[in-house]
mmCIF file of C-alpha atoms in Angstrom:
data_model
loop_
_atom_site.group_PDB
_atom_site.id
_atom_site.type_symbol
_atom_site.label_atom_id
_atom_site.label_comp_id
_atom_site.label_asym_id
_atom_site.label_seq_id
_atom_site.Cartn_x
_atom_site.Cartn_y
_atom_site.Cartn_z
ATOM 1 C CA MET A 1 0.087 0.357 -0.097
ATOM 2 C CA ASN A 2 1.648 3.624 -1.275
ATOM 3 C CA PHE A 3 -1.268 5.720 -0.494
ATOM 4 C CA PHE A 4 1.006 7.757 2.053
ATOM 5 C CA GLU A 5 4.337 8.054 0.589
ATOM 6 C CA THR A 6 4.156 11.017 -1.266
ATOM 7 C CA ASP A 7 1.948 14.500 -0.933
ATOM 8 C CA LYS A 8 -0.174 14.477 -4.312
ATOM 9 C CA LEU A 9 -2.171 17.802 -3.689
ATOM 10 C CA THR A 10 -1.377 20.875 -5.898
ATOM 11 C CA ALA A 11 -1.148 24.162 -3.548
ATOM 12 C CA LEU A 12 -4.863 24.595 -4.152
ATOM 13 C CA GLN A 13 -5.971 21.501 -3.648
ATOM 14 C CA ALA A 14 -4.368 21.767 -0.534
ATOM 15 C CA ILE A 15 -5.895 24.830 0.652
ATOM 16 C CA GLU A 16 -9.233 23.720 -0.266
ATOM 17 C CA LYS A 17 -8.550 20.513 2.466
ATOM 18 C CA ALA A 18 -7.468 22.795 4.725
ATOM 19 C CA GLN A 19 -10.574 24.830 4.671
ATOM 20 C CA TRP A 20 -12.436 21.480 4.820
ATOM 21 C CA ILE A 21 -10.439 20.175 7.491
ATOM 22 C CA ALA A 22 -11.216 23.596 9.225
ATOM 23 C CA PHE A 23 -14.972 23.545 9.370
ATOM 24 C CA ALA A 24 -15.281 19.490 9.128
ATOM 25 C CA PRO A 25 -16.838 19.730 12.704
ATOM 26 C CA VAL A 26 -20.045 22.111 10.972
ATOM 27 C CA VAL A 27 -20.178 19.938 7.108
ATOM 28 C CA PHE A 28 -20.446 16.804 9.397
ATOM 29 C CA GLN A 29 -23.678 18.128 11.571
ATOM 30 C CA ALA A 30 -24.700 20.041 8.498
ATOM 31 C CA THR A 31 -24.768 16.538 6.490
ATOM 32 C CA ARG A 32 -26.770 15.022 9.885
ATOM 33 C CA VAL A 33 -29.206 17.484 9.700
ATOM 34 C CA LEU A 34 -29.792 17.536 5.843
ATOM 35 C CA ARG A 35 -30.445 13.719 6.009
ATOM 36 C CA ASP A 36 -32.057 13.478 9.990
ATOM 37 C CA THR A 37 -34.529 16.357 8.899
ATOM 38 C CA GLY A 38 -35.755 14.117 4.862
ATOM 39 C CA ILE A 39 -34.571 17.061 2.659
ATOM 40 C CA LEU A 40 -32.325 15.207 0.932
ATOM 41 C CA GLN A 41 -34.194 12.306 0.852
ATOM 42 C CA ALA A 42 -36.927 14.466 0.032
ATOM 43 C CA ILE A 43 -34.831 16.255 -3.093
ATOM 44 C CA GLU A 44 -33.789 12.788 -3.840
ATOM 45 C CA ASP A 45 -37.666 11.460 -4.393
ATOM 46 C CA SER A 46 -38.870 14.476 -6.522
ATOM 47 C CA ALA A 47 -39.253 13.982 -10.404
ATOM 48 C CA ASP A 48 -36.732 17.515 -11.754
ATOM 49 C CA GLY A 49 -35.221 18.472 -8.063
ATOM 50 C CA MET A 50 -37.506 20.919 -5.777
ATOM 51 C CA THR A 51 -37.159 24.550 -5.668
ATOM 52 C CA GLN A 52 -36.272 26.013 -1.996
ATOM 53 C CA ASP A 53 -40.224 26.704 -1.051
ATOM 54 C CA GLU A 54 -41.135 23.105 -2.493
ATOM 55 C CA VAL A 55 -38.356 21.839 0.182
ATOM 56 C CA VAL A 56 -39.783 24.051 2.947
ATOM 57 C CA ALA A 57 -43.470 22.834 2.206
ATOM 58 C CA ARG A 58 -42.222 19.019 2.095
ATOM 59 C CA VAL A 59 -40.638 19.134 5.694
ATOM 60 C CA GLN A 60 -42.063 21.624 7.445
ATOM 61 C CA LEU A 61 -39.338 23.611 8.686
ATOM 62 C CA PRO A 62 -38.174 27.228 8.869
ATOM 63 C CA VAL A 63 -37.169 29.368 5.520
ATOM 64 C CA TYR A 64 -34.422 30.801 7.181
ATOM 65 C CA GLY A 65 -32.898 26.683 8.241
ATOM 66 C CA VAL A 66 -33.897 25.359 5.193
ATOM 67 C CA ARG A 67 -31.677 27.946 3.598
ATOM 68 C CA VAL A 68 -28.869 27.815 5.384
ATOM 69 C CA LEU A 69 -28.552 24.293 5.117
ATOM 70 C CA LEU A 70 -29.469 23.553 1.147
ATOM 71 C CA GLU A 71 -26.463 26.240 0.613
ATOM 72 C CA ALA A 72 -24.394 24.575 3.046
ATOM 73 C CA GLY A 73 -25.379 21.427 1.028
ATOM 74 C CA LEU A 74 -24.062 23.320 -2.362
ATOM 75 C CA GLY A 75 -20.659 23.666 -0.777
ATOM 76 C CA ILE A 76 -20.420 20.203 1.060
ATOM 77 C CA GLY A 77 -21.231 18.801 -2.310
ATOM 78 C CA LEU A 78 -24.934 17.358 -1.492
ATOM 79 C CA VAL A 79 -26.675 19.049 -3.473
ATOM 80 C CA THR A 80 -26.739 20.848 -7.232
ATOM 81 C CA PHE A 81 -28.519 24.181 -7.704
ATOM 82 C CA ARG A 82 -30.026 25.102 -11.326
ATOM 83 C CA ASP A 83 -32.434 26.800 -12.613
ATOM 84 C CA GLY A 84 -34.241 27.506 -9.365
ATOM 85 C CA ARG A 85 -33.921 23.998 -8.210
ATOM 86 C CA TYR A 86 -32.123 21.534 -5.756
ATOM 87 C CA ARG A 87 -30.860 18.336 -6.554
ATOM 88 C CA THR A 88 -28.644 15.480 -5.312
ATOM 89 C CA THR A 89 -26.146 14.456 -5.885
ATOM 90 C CA LYS A 90 -23.829 10.844 -5.987
ATOM 91 C CA THR A 91 -22.349 11.908 -2.759
ATOM 92 C CA THR A 92 -25.972 12.550 -1.585
ATOM 93 C CA SER A 93 -26.419 8.760 -2.911
ATOM 94 C CA PHE A 94 -23.956 7.414 -0.131
ATOM 95 C CA ILE A 95 -25.392 9.261 2.722
ATOM 96 C CA LEU A 96 -28.611 8.255 2.194
ATOM 97 C CA HIS A 97 -28.237 4.997 1.218
ATOM 98 C CA ASP A 98 -25.116 3.315 1.984
ATOM 99 C CA THR A 99 -25.005 1.381 5.125
ATOM 100 C CA LEU A 100 -21.338 1.525 5.319
ATOM 101 C CA THR A 101 -21.812 5.710 5.887
ATOM 102 C CA ARG A 102 -24.689 5.347 8.210
ATOM 103 C CA VAL A 103 -23.057 3.787 10.497
ATOM 104 C CA ASN A 104 -20.146 5.482 10.911
ATOM 105 C CA MET A 105 -22.159 8.565 10.871
ATOM 106 C CA ASP A 106 -24.607 7.310 13.706
ATOM 107 C CA PHE A 107 -21.033 6.144 15.496
ATOM 108 C CA THR A 108 -19.335 9.297 15.017
ATOM 109 C CA HIS A 109 -22.381 11.289 16.611
ATOM 110 C CA ASP A 110 -23.633 9.102 18.839
ATOM 111 C CA VAL A 111 -20.722 7.888 20.596
ATOM 112 C CA CYS A 112 -17.892 10.197 19.454
ATOM 113 C CA TYR A 113 -18.719 13.035 18.996
ATOM 114 C CA ASN A 114 -19.073 15.834 22.028
ATOM 115 C CA ALA A 115 -16.226 12.894 23.953
ATOM 116 C CA MET A 116 -13.493 14.252 21.107
ATOM 117 C CA PHE A 117 -13.414 17.532 22.320
ATOM 118 C CA PHE A 118 -11.046 15.817 25.065
ATOM 119 C CA LEU A 119 -8.180 14.356 22.974
ATOM 120 C CA GLU A 120 -5.788 16.273 23.597
ATOM 121 C CA GLU A 121 -6.146 15.967 27.501
ATOM 122 C CA SER A 122 -6.483 12.330 26.635
ATOM 123 C CA ILE A 123 -3.419 12.376 24.094
ATOM 124 C CA ARG A 124 -1.270 13.880 27.423
ATOM 125 C CA GLU A 125 -2.697 12.258 30.458
ATOM 126 C CA GLU A 126 -2.791 8.359 28.284
ATOM 127 C CA ARG A 127 -6.602 8.027 29.548
ATOM 128 C CA PRO A 128 -9.962 8.335 27.959
ATOM 129 C CA ALA A 129 -11.134 11.506 29.110
ATOM 130 C CA GLY A 130 -13.929 11.916 26.604
ATOM 131 C CA LEU A 131 -15.351 8.771 28.347
ATOM 132 C CA GLN A 132 -16.990 11.297 30.838
ATOM 133 C CA VAL A 133 -19.573 12.208 28.186
ATOM 134 C CA LEU A 134 -21.129 8.976 28.063
ATOM 135 C CA GLY A 135 -20.060 7.780 31.684
ATOM 136 C CA ASN A 136 -18.286 6.725 34.372
ATOM 137 C CA TRP A 137 -16.413 4.169 34.240
ATOM 138 C CA SER A 138 -12.652 3.093 33.377
ATOM 139 C CA THR A 139 -13.398 1.856 29.661
ATOM 140 C CA ILE A 140 -16.016 2.089 27.863
ATOM 141 C CA TYR A 141 -16.406 -1.632 27.889
ATOM 142 C CA GLU A 142 -17.645 -2.057 31.541
ATOM 143 C CA GLY A 143 -19.859 0.233 30.473
ATOM 144 C CA LEU A 144 -21.325 -1.261 26.841
ATOM 145 C CA SER A 145 -24.403 -2.711 28.699
ATOM 146 C CA LYS A 146 -25.112 0.754 30.160
ATOM 147 C CA LEU A 147 -24.310 3.395 27.145
ATOM 148 C CA PRO A 148 -27.088 5.906 26.748
ATOM 149 C CA PRO A 149 -30.154 4.448 23.951
ATOM 150 C CA LYS A 150 -28.741 5.806 21.030
ATOM 151 C CA ALA A 151 -25.287 5.798 22.334
ATOM 152 C CA LYS A 152 -25.904 1.907 22.594
ATOM 153 C CA LYS A 153 -27.726 1.375 19.927
ATOM 154 C CA SER A 154 -24.632 2.928 17.419
ATOM 155 C CA TRP A 155 -21.947 1.707 19.266
ATOM 156 C CA PHE A 156 -23.297 -2.104 18.496
ATOM 157 C CA ALA A 157 -24.491 -1.043 14.826
ATOM 158 C CA PHE A 158 -20.737 0.058 14.217
ATOM 159 C CA ASP A 159 -18.813 -3.206 15.966
ATOM 160 C CA HIS A 160 -21.396 -5.433 14.378
ATOM 161 C CA PHE A 161 -21.578 -4.104 10.271
ATOM 162 C CA TYR A 162 -17.929 -4.685 9.993
ATOM 163 C CA SER A 163 -17.813 -8.380 12.271
ATOM 164 C CA ASP A 164 -21.142 -9.806 10.376
ATOM 165 C CA PHE A 165 -19.567 -9.483 6.984
ATOM 166 C CA ALA A 166 -16.181 -11.161 7.558
ATOM 167 C CA PHE A 167 -17.777 -13.838 9.423
ATOM 168 C CA PRO A 168 -19.260 -15.974 6.909
ATOM 169 C CA GLU A 169 -15.842 -15.926 4.935
ATOM 170 C CA VAL A 170 -13.548 -17.414 7.714
ATOM 171 C CA GLN A 171 -15.985 -20.037 9.838
ATOM 172 C CA ALA A 172 -14.586 -22.552 6.546
ATOM 173 C CA THR A 173 -10.819 -21.826 7.791
ATOM 174 C CA VAL A 174 -11.867 -21.642 11.771
ATOM 175 C CA PHE A 175 -13.448 -25.090 11.383
ATOM 176 C CA GLN A 176 -11.453 -27.011 8.978
ATOM 177 C CA HIS A 177 -9.722 -29.278 11.452
ATOM 178 C CA GLN A 178 -13.021 -29.451 13.783
ATOM 179 C CA PRO A 179 -12.769 -28.179 16.443
ATOM 180 C CA LYS A 180 -14.581 -29.455 19.696
ATOM 181 C CA THR A 181 -13.639 -26.912 21.722
ATOM 182 C CA LEU A 182 -13.607 -23.066 20.968
ATOM 183 C CA LEU A 183 -13.301 -20.312 23.277
ATOM 184 C CA ASP A 184 -14.575 -17.028 21.749
ATOM 185 C CA ILE A 185 -12.610 -13.911 24.002
ATOM 186 C CA GLY A 186 -14.812 -10.745 23.787
ATOM 187 C CA GLY A 187 -17.776 -12.733 22.895
ATOM 188 C CA ASN A 188 -19.841 -9.854 22.903
ATOM 189 C CA THR A 189 -23.514 -10.082 22.250
ATOM 190 C CA GLY A 190 -22.416 -14.116 21.082
ATOM 191 C CA LYS A 191 -22.595 -13.081 17.088
ATOM 192 C CA TRP A 192 -19.632 -15.558 16.543
ATOM 193 C CA ALA A 193 -20.842 -18.155 19.139
ATOM 194 C CA THR A 194 -24.225 -18.241 17.336
ATOM 195 C CA ALA A 195 -23.001 -18.460 14.050
ATOM 196 C CA CYS A 196 -20.404 -21.414 15.329
ATOM 197 C CA PHE A 197 -23.164 -23.636 17.080
ATOM 198 C CA GLU A 198 -25.398 -22.945 13.126
ATOM 199 C CA TYR A 199 -22.373 -24.229 11.539
ATOM 200 C CA ASP A 200 -21.030 -27.247 13.267
ATOM 201 C CA PRO A 201 -23.544 -28.985 15.338
ATOM 202 C CA ASN A 202 -20.320 -29.783 17.522
ATOM 203 C CA VAL A 203 -18.475 -27.838 18.547
ATOM 204 C CA THR A 204 -18.867 -26.081 21.883
ATOM 205 C CA VAL A 205 -17.918 -23.213 22.732
ATOM 206 C CA THR A 206 -16.821 -20.680 25.950
ATOM 207 C CA ILE A 207 -17.522 -17.032 25.677
ATOM 208 C CA MET A 208 -14.977 -14.792 27.969
ATOM 209 C CA ASP A 209 -16.125 -11.485 28.743
ATOM 210 C CA LEU A 210 -17.199 -9.074 31.255
ATOM 211 C CA PRO A 211 -20.068 -9.722 33.276
ATOM 212 C CA GLY A 212 -22.330 -6.857 31.327
ATOM 213 C CA GLN A 213 -21.514 -8.537 27.990
ATOM 214 C CA VAL A 214 -21.816 -12.125 29.484
ATOM 215 C CA GLU A 215 -25.353 -11.484 30.565
ATOM 216 C CA MET A 216 -26.461 -9.811 26.646
ATOM 217 C CA ALA A 217 -24.661 -12.929 25.568
ATOM 218 C CA ARG A 218 -26.085 -15.243 27.594
ATOM 219 C CA THR A 219 -29.926 -13.973 26.851
ATOM 220 C CA ASN A 220 -29.399 -14.359 23.297
ATOM 221 C CA ILE A 221 -28.188 -17.588 23.043
ATOM 222 C CA ALA A 222 -30.720 -18.789 24.908
ATOM 223 C CA ALA A 223 -33.062 -17.374 22.783
ATOM 224 C CA LYS A 224 -31.574 -19.199 19.630
ATOM 225 C CA GLY A 225 -31.965 -22.194 21.428
ATOM 226 C CA PHE A 226 -28.104 -22.805 22.254
ATOM 227 C CA ALA A 227 -27.806 -23.093 25.560
ATOM 228 C CA ASP A 228 -26.643 -26.137 26.629
ATOM 229 C CA ARG A 229 -23.833 -25.481 23.847
ATOM 230 C CA VAL A 230 -22.258 -22.568 25.317
ATOM 231 C CA ARG A 231 -20.271 -21.635 28.276
ATOM 232 C CA PHE A 232 -19.211 -18.963 30.398
ATOM 233 C CA GLN A 233 -16.055 -17.396 31.368
ATOM 234 C CA GLU A 234 -16.935 -13.421 33.885
ATOM 235 C CA ALA A 235 -13.319 -11.925 33.876
ATOM 236 C CA ASN A 236 -11.890 -8.132 33.316
ATOM 237 C CA ILE A 237 -9.502 -9.722 30.980
ATOM 238 C CA LEU A 238 -6.951 -6.929 32.278
ATOM 239 C CA ASP A 239 -6.206 -8.788 35.531
ATOM 240 C CA GLU A 240 -3.160 -10.077 34.562
ATOM 241 C CA GLN A 241 -3.224 -12.252 36.967
ATOM 242 C CA GLN A 242 -6.526 -13.570 35.374
ATOM 243 C CA GLN A 243 -5.675 -16.901 33.905
ATOM 244 C CA ILE A 244 -7.938 -18.797 30.992
ATOM 245 C CA ALA A 245 -9.351 -21.532 32.718
ATOM 246 C CA GLY A 246 -9.341 -25.178 30.306
ATOM 247 C CA GLN A 247 -7.925 -26.423 27.235
ATOM 248 C CA PHE A 248 -9.508 -25.319 23.610
ATOM 249 C CA ASP A 249 -8.505 -26.382 20.238
ATOM 250 C CA VAL A 250 -9.505 -23.560 19.039
ATOM 251 C CA ILE A 251 -9.059 -19.557 20.572
ATOM 252 C CA TRP A 252 -11.090 -16.471 18.833
ATOM 253 C CA MET A 253 -10.449 -12.924 19.018
ATOM 254 C CA SER A 254 -12.660 -10.752 16.799
ATOM 255 C CA GLN A 255 -12.387 -7.099 17.119
ATOM 256 C CA PHE A 256 -10.851 -7.868 20.725
ATOM 257 C CA LEU A 257 -6.813 -6.896 20.963
ATOM 258 C CA ASP A 258 -7.122 -3.436 18.935
ATOM 259 C CA CYS A 259 -9.007 -2.660 22.738
ATOM 260 C CA PHE A 260 -5.272 -3.297 24.156
ATOM 261 C CA SER A 261 -1.568 -1.662 24.048
ATOM 262 C CA GLU A 262 0.868 -3.510 22.913
ATOM 263 C CA ASP A 263 1.836 -4.339 26.491
ATOM 264 C CA GLN A 264 -1.797 -5.607 26.948
ATOM 265 C CA ILE A 265 -1.723 -7.670 23.958
ATOM 266 C CA ARG A 266 1.025 -10.079 24.702
ATOM 267 C CA SER A 267 0.084 -10.780 28.046
ATOM 268 C CA ILE A 268 -3.543 -11.519 27.229
ATOM 269 C CA LEU A 269 -1.756 -13.917 24.399
ATOM 270 C CA ARG A 270 0.950 -15.593 26.780
ATOM 271 C CA ARG A 271 -2.036 -16.209 28.475
ATOM 272 C CA CYS A 272 -4.087 -17.916 25.451
ATOM 273 C CA ARG A 273 -1.221 -19.771 25.090
ATOM 274 C CA GLN A 274 -1.254 -21.518 28.370
ATOM 275 C CA ALA A 275 -4.781 -22.320 27.369
ATOM 276 C CA LEU A 276 -4.163 -24.387 23.648
ATOM 277 C CA SER A 277 -5.289 -27.588 23.201
ATOM 278 C CA PRO A 278 -1.317 -28.908 21.702
ATOM 279 C CA THR A 279 -2.246 -28.859 18.160
ATOM 280 C CA GLY A 280 -4.624 -25.811 18.996
ATOM 281 C CA LYS A 281 -4.504 -22.600 17.294
ATOM 282 C CA VAL A 282 -5.736 -19.098 17.657
ATOM 283 C CA PHE A 283 -7.517 -16.531 15.248
ATOM 284 C CA ILE A 284 -7.395 -13.090 15.497
ATOM 285 C CA LEU A 285 -10.188 -11.546 13.151
ATOM 286 C CA GLU A 286 -8.658 -7.584 12.533
ATOM 287 C CA PRO A 287 -8.709 -4.691 10.146
ATOM 288 C CA PHE A 288 -5.441 -3.307 9.689
ATOM 289 C CA TRP A 289 -5.099 -0.038 8.237
ATOM 290 C CA ASN A 290 -2.109 -0.755 6.226
ATOM 291 C CA ASN A 291 -3.848 -3.867 4.580
ATOM 292 C CA GLN A 292 -6.897 -2.076 3.074
ATOM 293 C CA ARG A 293 -7.702 -2.105 -0.615
ATOM 294 C CA PHE A 294 -8.945 1.751 -0.882
ATOM 295 C CA GLN A 295 -7.753 4.607 0.822
ATOM 296 C CA ALA A 296 -10.822 5.550 2.491
ATOM 297 C CA SER A 297 -10.834 2.599 4.297
ATOM 298 C CA ALA A 298 -7.337 3.490 5.112
ATOM 299 C CA PHE A 299 -8.572 6.767 6.915
ATOM 300 C CA SER A 300 -11.672 4.910 8.488
ATOM 301 C CA LEU A 301 -9.363 2.929 10.401
ATOM 302 C CA GLN A 302 -7.005 5.859 11.349
ATOM 303 C CA GLN A 303 -9.626 8.666 12.378
ATOM 304 C CA THR A 304 -11.656 5.608 14.377
ATOM 305 C CA SER A 305 -7.900 4.741 16.946
ATOM 306 C CA LEU A 306 -8.586 8.132 17.828
ATOM 307 C CA TYR A 307 -11.839 7.153 19.318
ATOM 308 C CA PHE A 308 -9.780 4.038 21.449
ATOM 309 C CA THR A 309 -7.331 7.049 22.217
ATOM 310 C CA ALA A 310 -10.843 9.715 23.984
ATOM 311 C CA ILE A 311 -13.120 7.402 24.618
ATOM 312 C CA ALA A 312 -12.621 3.720 24.701
ATOM 313 C CA ASN A 313 -9.469 2.783 26.625
ATOM 314 C CA GLY A 314 -6.942 5.714 26.246
ATOM 315 C CA ASN A 315 -4.034 3.601 25.096
ATOM 316 C CA SER A 316 -5.027 1.052 22.090
ATOM 317 C CA GLN A 317 -5.873 1.602 18.174
ATOM 318 C CA MET A 318 -6.221 0.263 14.698
ATOM 319 C CA TYR A 319 -3.030 -0.700 14.047
ATOM 320 C CA HIS A 320 -0.743 -1.415 11.506
ATOM 321 C CA SER A 321 -0.085 -5.143 11.383
ATOM 322 C CA GLY A 322 3.573 -4.616 11.474
ATOM 323 C CA ILE A 323 3.627 -3.797 14.894
ATOM 324 C CA PHE A 324 1.014 -6.095 15.440
ATOM 325 C CA THR A 325 2.750 -9.576 14.316
ATOM 326 C CA ARG A 326 5.250 -8.211 16.469
ATOM 327 C CA CYS A 327 3.138 -8.383 19.416
ATOM 328 C CA ILE A 328 2.197 -12.254 18.913
ATOM 329 C CA GLU A 329 5.880 -12.896 18.039
ATOM 330 C CA ASP A 330 6.916 -11.356 21.119
ATOM 331 C CA ALA A 331 3.934 -13.953 23.091
ATOM 332 C CA GLY A 332 5.300 -16.591 21.671
ATOM 333 C CA PHE A 333 3.157 -16.917 18.284
ATOM 334 C CA ARG A 334 4.433 -17.397 14.821
ATOM 335 C CA VAL A 335 1.765 -16.578 12.011
ATOM 336 C CA THR A 336 1.471 -19.223 10.051
ATOM 337 C CA THR A 337 -1.414 -17.925 7.237
ATOM 338 C CA HIS A 338 -2.749 -13.821 6.354
ATOM 339 C CA GLU A 339 -5.982 -13.749 4.548
ATOM 340 C CA ASN A 340 -6.657 -10.181 3.955
ATOM 341 C CA LEU A 341 -9.381 -8.315 2.268
ATOM 342 C CA ILE A 342 -11.953 -10.326 4.517
ATOM 343 C CA GLY A 343 -16.065 -8.752 4.519
ATOM 344 C CA VAL A 344 -15.235 -5.143 4.871
ATOM 345 C CA SER A 345 -11.896 -4.371 5.696
ATOM 346 C CA HIS A 346 -11.041 -7.056 7.890
ATOM 347 C CA THR A 347 -7.851 -9.539 8.181
ATOM 348 C CA LEU A 348 -7.789 -13.484 9.872
ATOM 349 C CA LEU A 349 -4.509 -14.276 11.019
ATOM 350 C CA THR A 350 -3.778 -17.867 12.014
ATOM 351 C CA CYS A 351 -1.472 -18.328 15.036
ATOM 352 C CA GLU A 352 0.391 -21.320 16.283
ATOM 353 C CA ALA A 353 2.661 -21.633 19.304
ATOM 354 C CA VAL A 354 6.446 -21.543 19.086
#
């Protein structure tokens, strides 16, 4: 990937981009309001665009508010204006109909937006100073089940969107040796465990997570009829004295280790090593920003890192694969296979103890 090796912009393009950065929070909120008030949808639905007055009549908002939003939309590139009529653009189509874009916008607004005011404080103090906007926890993971309703909905939609696309693509690899026991560390709401039960009728899954997440997973899995095939270990994996009980054919971690610092990743993996059967394997599913097909994907992951900095825990990120691989090797494993471009943005690492 060579997206970031050179500066490709002319001076004129660079100053234009600088203004976009300067007004980025305004651009974001204007776009969100244009979307959520129905203005963009109304214009898109019209056969030949709409006048300002027609928009006002359709969405029942004040003339002034509609005018400033539409004029902002011109500069943003969401609408065009010709012969007195506004029409939507290709960008608007993605804002309205692309699930990826909607999930990212909702996550940014409901989880990250206000908390990002504390980014500098988070950097300087190495703690998630912005988390106070959402609740009084040391990390967001302690409070996932207690987040404000909109933030909770958007957090899980963001998390599940990326993993849900990836799960079907990796099951054949994970189950190629017919494991009987699988440990899912960071099992969250139980989606991977449920996918395993549906894929292989003989596998038993143990979910290891914080009590709040375990309770969500227990409820969801029971509702699917798989309560007899799941076990639980309630634990805070950050406690280095917390060992993993049992021996497992597969240890699975999806979008989990990016929630920790490098030292914490090494500590978790060393404990995983002790919990593997002699021929067991560790599978790690992660989105690495340097393993992306498109620059927009790398950009999204790089910005998501700052969510971890200011909100989640203050010390983790969406990693470069090279940093991650060194952590794996330091913990006594070797990576035997890399499968890139899985789902939206993921890489599957297969690891064996050395």
